[in-house]
Coordinates of C-alpha atoms and ligand atoms in Angstrom, one line a residue:
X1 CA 32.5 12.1 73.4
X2 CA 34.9 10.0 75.0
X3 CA 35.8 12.3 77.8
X4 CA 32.0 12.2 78.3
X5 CA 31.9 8.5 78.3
X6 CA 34.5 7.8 80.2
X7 CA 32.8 10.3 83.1
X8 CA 29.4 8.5 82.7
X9 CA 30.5 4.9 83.0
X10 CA 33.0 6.3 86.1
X11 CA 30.0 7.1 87.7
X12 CA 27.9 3.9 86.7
X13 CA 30.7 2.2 88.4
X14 CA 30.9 4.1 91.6
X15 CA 27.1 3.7 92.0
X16 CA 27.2 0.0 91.5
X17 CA 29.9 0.1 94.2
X18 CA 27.9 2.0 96.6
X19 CA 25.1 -0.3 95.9
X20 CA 27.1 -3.2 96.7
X21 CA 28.7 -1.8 99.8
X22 CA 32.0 -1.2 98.1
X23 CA 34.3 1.8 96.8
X24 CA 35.0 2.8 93.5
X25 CA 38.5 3.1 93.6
X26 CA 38.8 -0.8 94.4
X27 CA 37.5 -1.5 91.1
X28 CA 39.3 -1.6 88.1
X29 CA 38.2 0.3 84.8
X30 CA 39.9 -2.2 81.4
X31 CA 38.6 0.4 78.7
X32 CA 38.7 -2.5 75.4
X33 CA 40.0 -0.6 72.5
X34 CA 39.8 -3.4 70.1
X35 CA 37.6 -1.3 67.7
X36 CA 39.2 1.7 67.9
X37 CA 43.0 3.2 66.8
X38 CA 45.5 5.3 68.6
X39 CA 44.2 8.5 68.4
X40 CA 40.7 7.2 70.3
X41 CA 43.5 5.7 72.7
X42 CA 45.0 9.0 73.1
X43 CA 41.6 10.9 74.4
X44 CA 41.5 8.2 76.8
X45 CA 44.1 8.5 78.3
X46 CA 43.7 11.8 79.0
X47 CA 40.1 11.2 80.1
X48 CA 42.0 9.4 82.8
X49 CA 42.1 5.8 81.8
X50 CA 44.8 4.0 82.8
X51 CA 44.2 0.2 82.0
X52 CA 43.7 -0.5 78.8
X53 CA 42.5 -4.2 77.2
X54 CA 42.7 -5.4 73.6
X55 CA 41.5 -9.2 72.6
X56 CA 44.3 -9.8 69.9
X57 CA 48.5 -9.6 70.1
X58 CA 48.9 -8.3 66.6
X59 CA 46.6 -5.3 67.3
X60 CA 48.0 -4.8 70.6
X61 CA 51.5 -4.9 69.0
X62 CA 51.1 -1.6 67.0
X63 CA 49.3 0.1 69.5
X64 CA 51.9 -0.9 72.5
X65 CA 54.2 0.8 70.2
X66 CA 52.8 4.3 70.1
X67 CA 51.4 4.0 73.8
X68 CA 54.0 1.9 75.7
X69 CA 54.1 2.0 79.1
X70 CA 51.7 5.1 79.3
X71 CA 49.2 2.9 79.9
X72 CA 49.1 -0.9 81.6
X73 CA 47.8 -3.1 79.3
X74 CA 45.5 -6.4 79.5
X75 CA 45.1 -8.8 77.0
X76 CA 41.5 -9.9 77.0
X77 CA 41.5 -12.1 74.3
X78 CA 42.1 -15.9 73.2
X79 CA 46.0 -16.4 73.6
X80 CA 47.1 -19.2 70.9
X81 CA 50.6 -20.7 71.8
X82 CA 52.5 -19.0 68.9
X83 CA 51.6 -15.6 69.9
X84 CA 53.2 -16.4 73.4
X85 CA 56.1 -14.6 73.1
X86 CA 54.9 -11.3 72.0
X87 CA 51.9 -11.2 74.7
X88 CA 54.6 -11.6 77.3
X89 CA 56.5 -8.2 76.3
X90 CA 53.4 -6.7 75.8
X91 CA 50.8 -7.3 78.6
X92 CA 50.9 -6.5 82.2
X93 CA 48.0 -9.3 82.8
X94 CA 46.8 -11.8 81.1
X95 CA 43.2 -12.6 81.5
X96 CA 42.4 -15.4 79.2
X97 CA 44.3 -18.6 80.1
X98 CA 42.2 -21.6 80.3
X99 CA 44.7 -24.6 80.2
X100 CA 47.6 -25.9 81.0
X101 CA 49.5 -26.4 78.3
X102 CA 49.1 -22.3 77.6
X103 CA 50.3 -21.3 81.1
X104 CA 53.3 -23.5 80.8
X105 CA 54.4 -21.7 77.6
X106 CA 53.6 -18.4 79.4
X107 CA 55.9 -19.4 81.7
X108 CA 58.6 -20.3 79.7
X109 CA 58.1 -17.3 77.5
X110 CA 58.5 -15.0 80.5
X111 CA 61.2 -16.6 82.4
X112 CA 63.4 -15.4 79.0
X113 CA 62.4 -11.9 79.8
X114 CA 63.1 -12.8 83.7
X115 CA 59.8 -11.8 84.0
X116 CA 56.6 -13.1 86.1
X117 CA 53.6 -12.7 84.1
X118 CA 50.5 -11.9 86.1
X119 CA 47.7 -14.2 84.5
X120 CA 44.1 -14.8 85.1
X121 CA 42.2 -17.9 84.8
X122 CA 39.5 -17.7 82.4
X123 CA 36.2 -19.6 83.5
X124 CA 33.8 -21.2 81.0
X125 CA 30.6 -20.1 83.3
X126 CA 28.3 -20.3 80.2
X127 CA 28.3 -22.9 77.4
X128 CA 27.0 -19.8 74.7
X129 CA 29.3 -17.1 75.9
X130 CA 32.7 -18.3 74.0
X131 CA 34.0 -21.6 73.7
X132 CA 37.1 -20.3 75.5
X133 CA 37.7 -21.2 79.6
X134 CA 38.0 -23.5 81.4
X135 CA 35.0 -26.0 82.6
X136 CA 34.2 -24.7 86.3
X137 CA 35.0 -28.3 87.4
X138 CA 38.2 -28.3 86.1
X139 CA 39.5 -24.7 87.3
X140 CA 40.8 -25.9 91.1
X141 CA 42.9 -27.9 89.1
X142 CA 44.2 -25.7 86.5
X143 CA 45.2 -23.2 89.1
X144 CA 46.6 -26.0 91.4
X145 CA 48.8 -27.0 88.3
X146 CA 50.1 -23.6 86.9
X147 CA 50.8 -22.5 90.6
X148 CA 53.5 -24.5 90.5
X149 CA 55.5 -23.0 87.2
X150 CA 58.5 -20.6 88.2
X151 CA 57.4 -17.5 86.0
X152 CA 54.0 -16.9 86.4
X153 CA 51.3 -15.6 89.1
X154 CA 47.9 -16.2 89.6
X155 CA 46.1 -12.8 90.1
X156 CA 42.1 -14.2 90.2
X157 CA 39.7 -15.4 87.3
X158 CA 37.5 -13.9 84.4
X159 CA 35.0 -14.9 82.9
X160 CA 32.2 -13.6 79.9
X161 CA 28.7 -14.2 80.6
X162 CA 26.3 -14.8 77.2
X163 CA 25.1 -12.1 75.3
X164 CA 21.9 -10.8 77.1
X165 CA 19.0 -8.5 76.6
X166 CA 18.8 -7.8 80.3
X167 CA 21.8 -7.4 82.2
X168 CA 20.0 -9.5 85.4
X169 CA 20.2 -12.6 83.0
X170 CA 24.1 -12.2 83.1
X171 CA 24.0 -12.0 87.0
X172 CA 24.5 -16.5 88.1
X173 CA 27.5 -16.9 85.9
X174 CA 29.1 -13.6 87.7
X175 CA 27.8 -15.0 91.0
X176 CA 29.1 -18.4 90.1
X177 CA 32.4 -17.1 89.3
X178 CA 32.8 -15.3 92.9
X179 CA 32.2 -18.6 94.5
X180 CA 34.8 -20.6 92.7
X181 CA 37.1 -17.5 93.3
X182 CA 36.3 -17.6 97.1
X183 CA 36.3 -21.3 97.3
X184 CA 39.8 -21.2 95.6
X185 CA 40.8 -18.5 97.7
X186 CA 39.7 -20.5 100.9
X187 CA 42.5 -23.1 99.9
X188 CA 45.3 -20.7 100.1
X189 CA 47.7 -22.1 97.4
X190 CA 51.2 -21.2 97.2
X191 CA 51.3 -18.5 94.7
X192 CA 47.8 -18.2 94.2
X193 CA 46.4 -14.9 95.0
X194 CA 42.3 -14.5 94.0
X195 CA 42.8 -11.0 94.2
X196 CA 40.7 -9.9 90.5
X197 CA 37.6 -10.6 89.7
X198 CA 37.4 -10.0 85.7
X199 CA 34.0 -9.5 85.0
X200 CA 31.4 -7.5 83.0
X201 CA 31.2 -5.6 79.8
X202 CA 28.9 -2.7 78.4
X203 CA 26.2 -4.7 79.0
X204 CA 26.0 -6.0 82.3
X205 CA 29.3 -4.3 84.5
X206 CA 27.1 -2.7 86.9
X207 CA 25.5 -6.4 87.6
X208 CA 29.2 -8.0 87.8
X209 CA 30.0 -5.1 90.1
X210 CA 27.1 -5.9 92.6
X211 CA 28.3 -9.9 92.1
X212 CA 31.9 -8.5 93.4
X213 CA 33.8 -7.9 90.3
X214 CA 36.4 -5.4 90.5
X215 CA 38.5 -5.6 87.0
X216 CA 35.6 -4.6 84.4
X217 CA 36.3 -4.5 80.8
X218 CA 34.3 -1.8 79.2
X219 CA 34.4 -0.7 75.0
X220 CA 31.4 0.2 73.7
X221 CA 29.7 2.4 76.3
X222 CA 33.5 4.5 76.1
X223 CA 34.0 4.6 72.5
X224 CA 30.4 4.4 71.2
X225 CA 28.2 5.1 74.3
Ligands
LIG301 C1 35.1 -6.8 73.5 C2 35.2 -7.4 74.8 C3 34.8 -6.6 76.0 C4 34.1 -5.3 75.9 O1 32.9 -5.4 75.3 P1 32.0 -4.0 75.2 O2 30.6 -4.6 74.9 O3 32.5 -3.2 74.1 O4 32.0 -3.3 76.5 C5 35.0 -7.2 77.2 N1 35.6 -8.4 77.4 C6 36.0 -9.2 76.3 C7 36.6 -10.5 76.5 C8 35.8 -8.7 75.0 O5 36.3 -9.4 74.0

């Protein structure tokens, strides 16, 4: 089942691409194993996955130790300060920092590990999607801010779009989080590189595709598709 899966949302993906004028291989396949354990992990892997996402440190923790380095590893999830320190020796990116105050203890975290941890800026595009991100007002400022700490890089910005019946609904909050990505990029800030666009789940990645995404984070249409 998974190996199927993982071949049927491949080719979702390249179609979307193709659709949009783009190439598959620039995009980014973050197959979420939050509901599932190693072994599921396992078949991925050798389906071909190589990015893996899970929302919560603790999770990730016993999984990192069985997998390691066999895979690189997103954390999509809320990051609370506390759990700082662990996500840092875990997670190769960081998608889900929406203030300040997080991205300075990211920075100190890594700077023990003399490490830069790659981080995304998570957008609150929706007020019913999660009542994580950062207000779209308030993002040029957040990235203009964290820029400026020694351990960390900006890599681009995610965002969740609500829960939808018809993946077209989710389509303005990934269109409004290009813009901000390209009016951001247009400002060409030190250490700022809008590279990712994180974007689109099971039920609307082939949408967030066509709206420019290129990271998409994809469980259910792996694991239970
Ligand atoms: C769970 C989750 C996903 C994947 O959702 P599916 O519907 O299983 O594809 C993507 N992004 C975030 C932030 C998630 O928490």
């Amino acid at each position: 089942m998974i190996p199927e899966n993982s071949i049927i949302v491949r080719s979702r993906i390249k179609e979307a691409a193709e659709r949009a004028g783009r190439r598959a291989d620039d995009i980014i396949l973050v197959c979420v194993t939050k509901t599932v354990g190693v072994p599921q992990i396992e078949e991925a892997l050798a389906a071909g996955v190589a990015d893996i996402g899970e929302s919560r440190v603790q999770d990730a923790e016993i999984k990192f130790k069985a997998i390691g380095m066999r895979a690189k590893w997103h954390l999509i999830g809320h990051l609370q300060t506390n759990k700082v320190k662990d996500a840092v020796r875990i997670f190769d990116l960081i998608h889900s920092v929406d203030s300040l105050k997080l991205a300075e203890e990211i920075s100190k975290r890594a700077g023990v590990f003399d490490k830069t941890q790659e981080i995304l800026v998570e957008v609150k595009t929706s007020e019913e999607a999660t009542k994580y991100g950062a207000a779209t007002e308030k993002v040029l400022d957040l990235v203009e801010k964290a820029a400026a700490l020694p351990h960390i890089k900006i890599m681009g910005l995610m965002t969740m779009a609500p829960i939808v019946s018809d993946a077209e609904e989710a389509r303005p909050y990934f269109k409004r989080l290009r813009e901000i990505s390209e009016a951001i990029a247009a400002k060409k800030i030190d250490n700022v590189n809008m590279r990712y666009l994180s974007m689109g789940m099971t039920q609307d990645f082939e949408v967030a595709i066509e709206e420019g995404a290129n990271m998409v984070r994809v469980g259910h249409a792996i694991f239970e598709g």
